Short mmCIF file of C-alpha atoms in Angstrom, two decimals:
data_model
loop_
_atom_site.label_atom_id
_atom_site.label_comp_id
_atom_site.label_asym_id
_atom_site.label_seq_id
_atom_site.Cartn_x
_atom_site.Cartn_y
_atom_site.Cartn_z
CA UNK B 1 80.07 70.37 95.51
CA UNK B 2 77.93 68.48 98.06
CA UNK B 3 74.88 67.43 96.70
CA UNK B 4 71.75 69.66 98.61
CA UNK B 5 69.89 67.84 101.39
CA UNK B 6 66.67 67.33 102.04
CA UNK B 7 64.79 68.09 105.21
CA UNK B 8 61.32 66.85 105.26
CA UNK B 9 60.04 67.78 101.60
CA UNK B 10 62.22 70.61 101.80
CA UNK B 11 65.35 70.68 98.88
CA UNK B 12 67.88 72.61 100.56
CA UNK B 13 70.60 74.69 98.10
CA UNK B 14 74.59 75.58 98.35
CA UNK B 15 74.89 79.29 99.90
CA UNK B 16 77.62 81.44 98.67
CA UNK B 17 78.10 84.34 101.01
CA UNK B 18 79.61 87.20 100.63
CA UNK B 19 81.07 88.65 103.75
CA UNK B 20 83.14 92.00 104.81
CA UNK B 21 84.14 90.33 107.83
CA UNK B 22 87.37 87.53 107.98
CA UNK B 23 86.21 84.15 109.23
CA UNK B 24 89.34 84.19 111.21
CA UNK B 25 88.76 87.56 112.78
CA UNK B 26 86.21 87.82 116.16
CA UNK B 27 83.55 85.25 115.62
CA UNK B 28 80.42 86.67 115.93
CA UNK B 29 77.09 86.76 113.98
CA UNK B 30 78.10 84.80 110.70
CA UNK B 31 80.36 82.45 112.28
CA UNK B 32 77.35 81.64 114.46
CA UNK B 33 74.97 81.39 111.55
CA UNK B 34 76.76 80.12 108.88
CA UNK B 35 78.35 77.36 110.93
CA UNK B 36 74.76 76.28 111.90
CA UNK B 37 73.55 76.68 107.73
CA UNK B 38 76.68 74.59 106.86
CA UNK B 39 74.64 71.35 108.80
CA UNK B 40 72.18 72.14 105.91
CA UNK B 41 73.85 72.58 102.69
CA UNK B 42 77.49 72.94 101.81
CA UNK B 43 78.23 77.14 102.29
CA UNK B 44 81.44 79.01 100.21
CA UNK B 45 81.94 82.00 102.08
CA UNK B 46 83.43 85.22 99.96
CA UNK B 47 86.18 86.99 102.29
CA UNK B 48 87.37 90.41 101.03
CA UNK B 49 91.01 90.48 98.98
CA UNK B 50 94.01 90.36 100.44
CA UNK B 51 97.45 92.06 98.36
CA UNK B 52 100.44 89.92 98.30
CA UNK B 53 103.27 89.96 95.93
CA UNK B 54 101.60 87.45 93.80
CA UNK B 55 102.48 87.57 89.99
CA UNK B 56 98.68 86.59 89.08
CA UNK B 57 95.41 86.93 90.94
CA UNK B 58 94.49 83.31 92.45
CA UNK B 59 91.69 81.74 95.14
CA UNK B 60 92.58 80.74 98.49
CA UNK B 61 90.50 77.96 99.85
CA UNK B 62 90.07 76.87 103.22
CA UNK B 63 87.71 74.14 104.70
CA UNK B 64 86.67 75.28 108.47
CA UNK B 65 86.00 72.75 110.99
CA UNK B 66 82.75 72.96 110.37
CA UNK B 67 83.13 72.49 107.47
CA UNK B 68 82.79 76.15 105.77
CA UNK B 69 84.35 77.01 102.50
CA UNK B 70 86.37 80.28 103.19
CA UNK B 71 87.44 81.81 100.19
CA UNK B 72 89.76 84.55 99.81
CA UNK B 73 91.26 85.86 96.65
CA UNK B 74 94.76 87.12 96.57
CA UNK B 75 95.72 89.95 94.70
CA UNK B 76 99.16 91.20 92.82
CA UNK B 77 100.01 93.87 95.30
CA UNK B 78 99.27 97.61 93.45
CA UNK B 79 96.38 96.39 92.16
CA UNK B 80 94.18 99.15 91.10
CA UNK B 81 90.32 99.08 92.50
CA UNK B 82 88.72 98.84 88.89
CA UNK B 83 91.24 96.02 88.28
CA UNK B 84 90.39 94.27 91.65
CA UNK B 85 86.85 94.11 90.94
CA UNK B 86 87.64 92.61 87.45
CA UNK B 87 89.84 89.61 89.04
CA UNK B 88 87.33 89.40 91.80
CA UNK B 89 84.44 88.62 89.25
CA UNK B 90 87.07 86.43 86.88
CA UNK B 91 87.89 84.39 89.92
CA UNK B 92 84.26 83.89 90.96
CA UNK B 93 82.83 82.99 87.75
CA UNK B 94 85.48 80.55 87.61
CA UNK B 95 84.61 79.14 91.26
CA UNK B 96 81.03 78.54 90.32
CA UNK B 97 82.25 76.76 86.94
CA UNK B 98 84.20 74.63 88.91
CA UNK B 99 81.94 73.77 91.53
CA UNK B 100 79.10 73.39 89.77
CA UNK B 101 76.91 75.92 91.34
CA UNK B 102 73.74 76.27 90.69
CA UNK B 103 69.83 77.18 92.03
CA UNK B 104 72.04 78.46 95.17
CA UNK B 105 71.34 80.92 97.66
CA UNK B 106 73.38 84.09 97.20
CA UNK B 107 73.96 85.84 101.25
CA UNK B 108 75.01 88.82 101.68
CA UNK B 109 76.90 90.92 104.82
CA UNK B 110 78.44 93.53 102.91
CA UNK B 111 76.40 95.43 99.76
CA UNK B 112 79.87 96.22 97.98
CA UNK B 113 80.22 92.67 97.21
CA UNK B 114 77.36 93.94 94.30
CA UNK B 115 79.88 95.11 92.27
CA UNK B 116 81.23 91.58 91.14
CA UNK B 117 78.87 89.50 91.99
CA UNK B 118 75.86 90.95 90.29
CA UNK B 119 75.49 89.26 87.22
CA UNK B 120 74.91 86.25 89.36
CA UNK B 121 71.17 84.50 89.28
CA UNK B 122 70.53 83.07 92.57
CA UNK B 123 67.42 81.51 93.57
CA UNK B 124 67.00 83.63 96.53
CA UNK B 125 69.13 86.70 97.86
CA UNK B 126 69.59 87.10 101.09
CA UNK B 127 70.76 90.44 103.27
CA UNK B 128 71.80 89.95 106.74
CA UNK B 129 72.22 93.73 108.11
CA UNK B 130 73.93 93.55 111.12
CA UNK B 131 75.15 97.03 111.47
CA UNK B 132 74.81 100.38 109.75
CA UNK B 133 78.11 100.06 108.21
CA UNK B 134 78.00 103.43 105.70
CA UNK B 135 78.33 104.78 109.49
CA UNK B 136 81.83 103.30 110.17
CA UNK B 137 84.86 105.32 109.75
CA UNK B 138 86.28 104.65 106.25
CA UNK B 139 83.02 103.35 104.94
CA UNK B 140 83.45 103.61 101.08
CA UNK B 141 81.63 106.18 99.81
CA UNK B 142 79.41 104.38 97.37
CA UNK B 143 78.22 102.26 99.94
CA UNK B 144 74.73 103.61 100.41
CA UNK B 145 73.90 103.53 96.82
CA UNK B 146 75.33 99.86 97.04
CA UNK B 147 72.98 98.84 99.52
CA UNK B 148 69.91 100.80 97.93
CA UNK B 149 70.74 97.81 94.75
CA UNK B 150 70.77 95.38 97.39
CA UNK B 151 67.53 96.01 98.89
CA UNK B 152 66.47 95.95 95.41
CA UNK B 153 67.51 92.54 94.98
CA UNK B 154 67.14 91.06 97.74
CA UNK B 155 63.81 88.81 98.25
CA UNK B 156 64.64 88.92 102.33
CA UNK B 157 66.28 90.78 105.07
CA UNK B 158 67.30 90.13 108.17
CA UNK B 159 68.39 93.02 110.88
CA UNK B 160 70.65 92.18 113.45
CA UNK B 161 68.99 94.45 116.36
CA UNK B 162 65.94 97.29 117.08
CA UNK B 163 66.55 100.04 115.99
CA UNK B 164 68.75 98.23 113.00
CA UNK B 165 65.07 96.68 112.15
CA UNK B 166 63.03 100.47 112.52
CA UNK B 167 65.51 102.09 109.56
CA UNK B 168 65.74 99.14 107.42
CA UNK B 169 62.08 98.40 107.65
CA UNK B 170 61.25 101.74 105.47
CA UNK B 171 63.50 100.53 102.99
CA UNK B 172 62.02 96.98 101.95
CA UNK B 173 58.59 95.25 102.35
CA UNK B 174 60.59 91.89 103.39
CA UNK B 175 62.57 92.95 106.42
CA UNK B 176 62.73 90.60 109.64
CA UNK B 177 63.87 91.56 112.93
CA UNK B 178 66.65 88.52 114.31
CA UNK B 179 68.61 90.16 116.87
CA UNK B 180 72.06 88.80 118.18
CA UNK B 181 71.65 85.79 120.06
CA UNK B 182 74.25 83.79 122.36
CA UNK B 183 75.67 80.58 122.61
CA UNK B 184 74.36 80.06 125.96
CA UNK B 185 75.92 76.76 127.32
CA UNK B 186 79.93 78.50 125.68
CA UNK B 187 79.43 81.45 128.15
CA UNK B 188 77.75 79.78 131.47
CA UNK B 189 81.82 78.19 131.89
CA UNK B 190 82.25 81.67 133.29
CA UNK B 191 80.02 81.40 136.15
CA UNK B 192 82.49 78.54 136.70
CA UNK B 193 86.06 78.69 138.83
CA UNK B 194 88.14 78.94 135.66
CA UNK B 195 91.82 78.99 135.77
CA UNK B 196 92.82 82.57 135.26
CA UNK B 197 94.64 83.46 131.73
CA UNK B 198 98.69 83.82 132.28
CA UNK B 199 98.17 87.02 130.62
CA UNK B 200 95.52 88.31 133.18
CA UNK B 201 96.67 86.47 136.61
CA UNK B 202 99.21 89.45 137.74
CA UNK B 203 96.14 91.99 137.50
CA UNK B 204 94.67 92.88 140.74
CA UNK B 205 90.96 93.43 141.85
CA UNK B 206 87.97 93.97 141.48
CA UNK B 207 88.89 93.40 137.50
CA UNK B 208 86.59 95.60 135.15
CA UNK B 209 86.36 94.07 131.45
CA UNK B 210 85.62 94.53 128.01
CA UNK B 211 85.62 91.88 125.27
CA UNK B 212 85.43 92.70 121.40
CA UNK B 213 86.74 94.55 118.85
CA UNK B 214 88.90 98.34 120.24
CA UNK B 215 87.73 100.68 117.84
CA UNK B 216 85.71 103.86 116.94
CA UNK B 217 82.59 102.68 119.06
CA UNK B 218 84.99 103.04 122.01
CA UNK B 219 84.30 106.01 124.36
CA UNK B 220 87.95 106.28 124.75
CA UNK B 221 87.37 109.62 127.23
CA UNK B 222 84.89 107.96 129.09
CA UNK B 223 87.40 105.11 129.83
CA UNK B 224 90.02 107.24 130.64
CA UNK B 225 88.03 109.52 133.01
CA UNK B 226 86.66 106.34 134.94
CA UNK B 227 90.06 104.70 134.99
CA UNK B 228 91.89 108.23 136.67
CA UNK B 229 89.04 108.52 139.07
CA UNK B 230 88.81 104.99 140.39
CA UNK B 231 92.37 103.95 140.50
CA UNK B 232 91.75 101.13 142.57
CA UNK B 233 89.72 99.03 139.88
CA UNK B 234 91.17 97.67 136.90
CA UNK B 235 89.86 97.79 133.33
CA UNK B 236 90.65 94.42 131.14
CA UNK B 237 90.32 95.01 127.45
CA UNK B 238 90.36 91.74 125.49
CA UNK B 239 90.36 92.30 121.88
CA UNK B 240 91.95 93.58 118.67
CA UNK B 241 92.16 97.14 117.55
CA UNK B 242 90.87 98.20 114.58
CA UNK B 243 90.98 101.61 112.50
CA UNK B 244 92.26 103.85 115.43
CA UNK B 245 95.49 104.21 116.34
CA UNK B 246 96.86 102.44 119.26
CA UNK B 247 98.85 105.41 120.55
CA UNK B 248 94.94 107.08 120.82
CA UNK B 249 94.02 104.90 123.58
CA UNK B 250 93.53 106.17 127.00
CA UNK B 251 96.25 104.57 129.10
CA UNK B 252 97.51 104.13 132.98
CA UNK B 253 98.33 101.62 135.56
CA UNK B 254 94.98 100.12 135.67
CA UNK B 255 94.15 99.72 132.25
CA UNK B 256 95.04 96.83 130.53
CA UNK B 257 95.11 95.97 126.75
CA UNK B 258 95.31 92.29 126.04
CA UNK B 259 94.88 91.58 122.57
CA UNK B 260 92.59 89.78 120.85
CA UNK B 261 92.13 85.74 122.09
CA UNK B 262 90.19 82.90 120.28
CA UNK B 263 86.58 82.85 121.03
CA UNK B 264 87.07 79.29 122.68
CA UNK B 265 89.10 81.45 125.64
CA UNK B 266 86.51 83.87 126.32
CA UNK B 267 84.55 82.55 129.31
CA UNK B 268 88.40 82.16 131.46
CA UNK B 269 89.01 85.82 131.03
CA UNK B 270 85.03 86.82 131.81
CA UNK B 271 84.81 83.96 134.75
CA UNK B 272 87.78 86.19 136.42
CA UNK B 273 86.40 89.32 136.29
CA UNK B 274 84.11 91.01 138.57
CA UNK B 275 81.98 93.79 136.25
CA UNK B 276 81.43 93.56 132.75
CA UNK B 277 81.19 96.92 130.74
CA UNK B 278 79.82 98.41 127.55
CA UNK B 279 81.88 101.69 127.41
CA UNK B 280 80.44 102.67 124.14
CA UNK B 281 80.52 106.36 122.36
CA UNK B 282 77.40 107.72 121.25
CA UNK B 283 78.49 108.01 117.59
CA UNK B 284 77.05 107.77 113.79
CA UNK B 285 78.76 104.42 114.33
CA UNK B 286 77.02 103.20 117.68
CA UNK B 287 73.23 104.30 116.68
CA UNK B 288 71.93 101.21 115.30
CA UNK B 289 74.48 98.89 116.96
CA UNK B 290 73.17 95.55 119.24
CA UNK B 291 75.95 94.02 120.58
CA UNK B 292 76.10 90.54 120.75
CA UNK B 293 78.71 90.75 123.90
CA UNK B 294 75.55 91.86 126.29
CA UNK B 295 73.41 88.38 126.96
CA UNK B 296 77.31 86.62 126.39
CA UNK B 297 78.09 89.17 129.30
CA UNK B 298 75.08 87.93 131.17
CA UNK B 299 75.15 84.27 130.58
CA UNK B 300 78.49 84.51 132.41
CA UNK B 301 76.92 85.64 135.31
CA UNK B 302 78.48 89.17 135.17
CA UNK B 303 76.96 92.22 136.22
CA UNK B 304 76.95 94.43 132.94
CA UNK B 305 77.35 98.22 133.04
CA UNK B 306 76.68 100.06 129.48
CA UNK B 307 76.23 103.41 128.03
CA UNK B 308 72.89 104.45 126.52
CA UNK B 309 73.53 102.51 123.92
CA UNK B 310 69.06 102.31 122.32
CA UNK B 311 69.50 98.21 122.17
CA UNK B 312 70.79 97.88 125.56
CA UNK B 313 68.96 100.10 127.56
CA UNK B 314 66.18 98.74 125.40
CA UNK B 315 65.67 96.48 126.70
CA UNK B 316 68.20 95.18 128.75
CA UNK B 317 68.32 98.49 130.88
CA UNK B 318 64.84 98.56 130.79
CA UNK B 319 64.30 95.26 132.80
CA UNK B 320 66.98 95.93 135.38
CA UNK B 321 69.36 93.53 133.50
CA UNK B 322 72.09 96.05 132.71
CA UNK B 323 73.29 99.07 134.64
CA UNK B 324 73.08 102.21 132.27
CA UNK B 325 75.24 105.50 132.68
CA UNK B 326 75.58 108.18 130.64
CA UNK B 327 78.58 109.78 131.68
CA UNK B 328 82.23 109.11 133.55
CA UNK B 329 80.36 109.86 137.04
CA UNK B 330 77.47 107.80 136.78
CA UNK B 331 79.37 104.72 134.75
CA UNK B 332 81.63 104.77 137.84
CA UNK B 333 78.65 104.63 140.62
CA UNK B 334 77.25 102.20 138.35
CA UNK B 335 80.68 99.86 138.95
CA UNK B 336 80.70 100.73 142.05
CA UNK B 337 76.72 99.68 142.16
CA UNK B 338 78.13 96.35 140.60
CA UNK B 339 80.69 95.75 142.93
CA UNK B 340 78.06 95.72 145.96
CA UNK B 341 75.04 94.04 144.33
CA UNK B 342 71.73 94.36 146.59
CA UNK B 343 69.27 92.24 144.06
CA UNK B 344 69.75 89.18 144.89
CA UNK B 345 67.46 87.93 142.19
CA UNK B 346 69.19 89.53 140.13
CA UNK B 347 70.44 86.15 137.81
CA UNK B 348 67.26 84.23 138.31
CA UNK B 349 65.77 87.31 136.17
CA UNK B 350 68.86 86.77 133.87
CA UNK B 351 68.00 83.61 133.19
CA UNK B 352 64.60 83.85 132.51
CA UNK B 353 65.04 86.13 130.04
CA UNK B 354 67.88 84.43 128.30
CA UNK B 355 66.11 81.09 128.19
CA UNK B 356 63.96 81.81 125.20
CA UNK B 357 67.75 82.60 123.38
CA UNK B 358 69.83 81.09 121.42
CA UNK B 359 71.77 80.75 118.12
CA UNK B 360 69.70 78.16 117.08
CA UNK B 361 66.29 79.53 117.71
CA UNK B 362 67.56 82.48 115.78
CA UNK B 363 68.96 80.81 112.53
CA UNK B 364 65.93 78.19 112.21
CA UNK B 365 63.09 81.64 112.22
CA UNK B 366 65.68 82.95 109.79
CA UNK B 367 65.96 79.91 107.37
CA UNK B 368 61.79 79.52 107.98
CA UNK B 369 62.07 82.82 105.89
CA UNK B 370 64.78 82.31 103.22
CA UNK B 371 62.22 78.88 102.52
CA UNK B 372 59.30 80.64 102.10
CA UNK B 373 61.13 82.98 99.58
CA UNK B 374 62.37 79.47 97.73
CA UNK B 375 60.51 78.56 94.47
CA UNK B 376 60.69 75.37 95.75
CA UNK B 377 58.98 76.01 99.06
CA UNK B 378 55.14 74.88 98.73
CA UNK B 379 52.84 77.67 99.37
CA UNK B 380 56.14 80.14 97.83
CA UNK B 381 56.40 81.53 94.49
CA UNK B 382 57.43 84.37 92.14
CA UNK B 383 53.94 86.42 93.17
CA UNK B 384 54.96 85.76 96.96
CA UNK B 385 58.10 87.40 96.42
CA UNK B 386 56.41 90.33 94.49
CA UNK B 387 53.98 90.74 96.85
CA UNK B 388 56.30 91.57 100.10
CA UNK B 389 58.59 93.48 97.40
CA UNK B 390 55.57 95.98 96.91
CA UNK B 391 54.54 95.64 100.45
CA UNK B 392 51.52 93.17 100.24
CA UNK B 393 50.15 91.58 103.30
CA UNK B 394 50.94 88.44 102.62
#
């Protein structure tokens, strides 16, 4: 274990996170984070189980460029749930033994990870909500309850967006609105000439796209009403799919499913496109949703047409920013709105607004907090916490 590191007076401690999302998946909001965190103090980051025909339950453990600890525990294959909590809790009590962990922060992304990791003592507990997930589609159903512990623990918590921040506010004294951010110089390559992905190069123009993950938040009739009507656009969709069935997507001549690519190659696809789109449902699973691909839309230069989606047209829509339609008819004239701009001051109002954004803005206000929860933290103590637990001006 690295030794923690001190930043002015500050003693900085190990984070172990615990995270429902796979550090190898779409990098988004902990990738950003954590990889920023890890230039702090060394962080072990908690993946969900994988089930392999293993004879006995082991650790994977894999150092990131950045230096992240990604930890994955593998799982004999039939592995009953009771069973797989047991091994999970075995395998991180041994972890911590081994490492030497201790006055660490504990981080959580998913609430379930309660249920073996809650005989833990950290020195602060951190939730990062970034989405409502009892809303997704297969969302266990003890999750709520889960979550309702976590709150309880939890000396700070962070929501990833608005109207994330208005429903978790009621439910803890501690809660701080950090919306997603964006890497801003990673995305300005696409206002670049970029060479065009093998992969995309044979698709005509004007070139529609989507990047991120193909699932339930897709409005799949939407798409497929706006891809019959305008046959003469095309409609690029970069990214995995997840929890629906491929055979459920809307398909034609001009609609394009790519797959999901690293996030180093997304500013080549988005530099050769000509309107960026948000086709999301309006869902249990979209409500509280901000998605990070909007200002990584707009750093790129691209014009950016959504659905109502309350953290876009709030207040990207609001501002002119982002083109918001409600149905097939209107998301088309909005392309079509796109495709002929008239504002052209358009990006200079783009990048005002983005320049007070970034990654790093967002995770230094967020650490500020976790500090100020720290015993160590001068000016922080037990009554501190208690006092924004029971809702204490403080």
């Amino acid at each position: 274990m690295n030794d923690p590191q001190s930043i002015g007076s500050q003693q900085l401690t190990p984070i172990l996170c615990f995270c429902h999302l796979r550090w190898n998946f779409v990098y988004q909001r902990p990738q950003h984070l954590l990889t920023r965190c890890e230039k702090l103090a060394q962080v072990h980051l908690w993946e969900e189980p994988l089930f392999e025909d293993e004879p006995v339950a082991r650790l994977a453990s894999t150092a990131t460029p950045s230096g992240v600890r990604v930890l994955t525990p593998i799982l004999p294959r039939g592995t009953t749930p009771d069973a797989a909590l047991t091994f999970e809790r075995e395998l991180l009590d041994s972890y911590v033994a081994n490492e030497q962990i201790e006055n660490f922060i504990a981080w959580y992304y998913t609430p379930m990870a309660l249920r073996f990791s809650d005989h833990l003592t950290p020195e602060v507990t951190v939730y990062d909500c970034m989405d409502e997930l009892s809303a997704f589609h297969g969302a266990p159903p003890e999750l709520i309850a889960q979550e309702q512990r976590l709150f309880d623990r939890a000396d700070v918590v962070f929501a990833g967006g608005s109207s994330l921040y208005s429903s978790k506010r009621r439910q803890h004294a501690n809660v701080h609105l950090f919306p997603s951010s964006i890497d801003r110089h990673h995305f300005a390559a696409g206002r670049l000439e970029q060479p065009d992905p093998e992969d995309q190069r044979s698709i005509p123009h004007p070139r529609i796209g989507f990047f991120g993950v193909v699932d339930e938040r897709l409005d799949r009739e939407l798409l497929r009403q706006v891809a019959a009507e305008h046959p003469e656009w095309h409609f690029v969709m970069v990214g995995p799919v997840v929890k629906i069935s491929e055979n459920d997507l809307p398909r034609g001549q001009n609609l394009h499913y790519l797959g999901q690519k690293s996030y180093a190659d997304l500013p080549q696809y988005l530099a050769n496109w000509d309107v960026a789109m948000l086709p999301f449902a309006r869902n249990a699973a979209t409500e509280f949703i901000s998605p990070t691909k909007t200002p990584e839309y707009l750093a790129a230069g691209k014009p950016v047409v959504s659905t109502p989606i309350r953290d876009v047209a709030k207040p990207y829509g609001e501002m002119g920013l982002v083109k918001i339609a409600a149905d097939a008819q209107q998301f088309g004239e909005a392309i079509d709105a796109c495709l002929h701009p008239e504002d052209d001051r358009w990006l200079e109002k783009v990048d005002r607004f983005l320049s007070n954004t970034s990654w790093d803005k967002t995770f230094e206000g967020m650490w500020k907090e976790i500090q100020r929860c720290s015993p160590q933290h001068s000016g922080s103590s037990a009554a501190y916490i208690a006092e924004k637990r029971s809702g204490t001006n403080v």
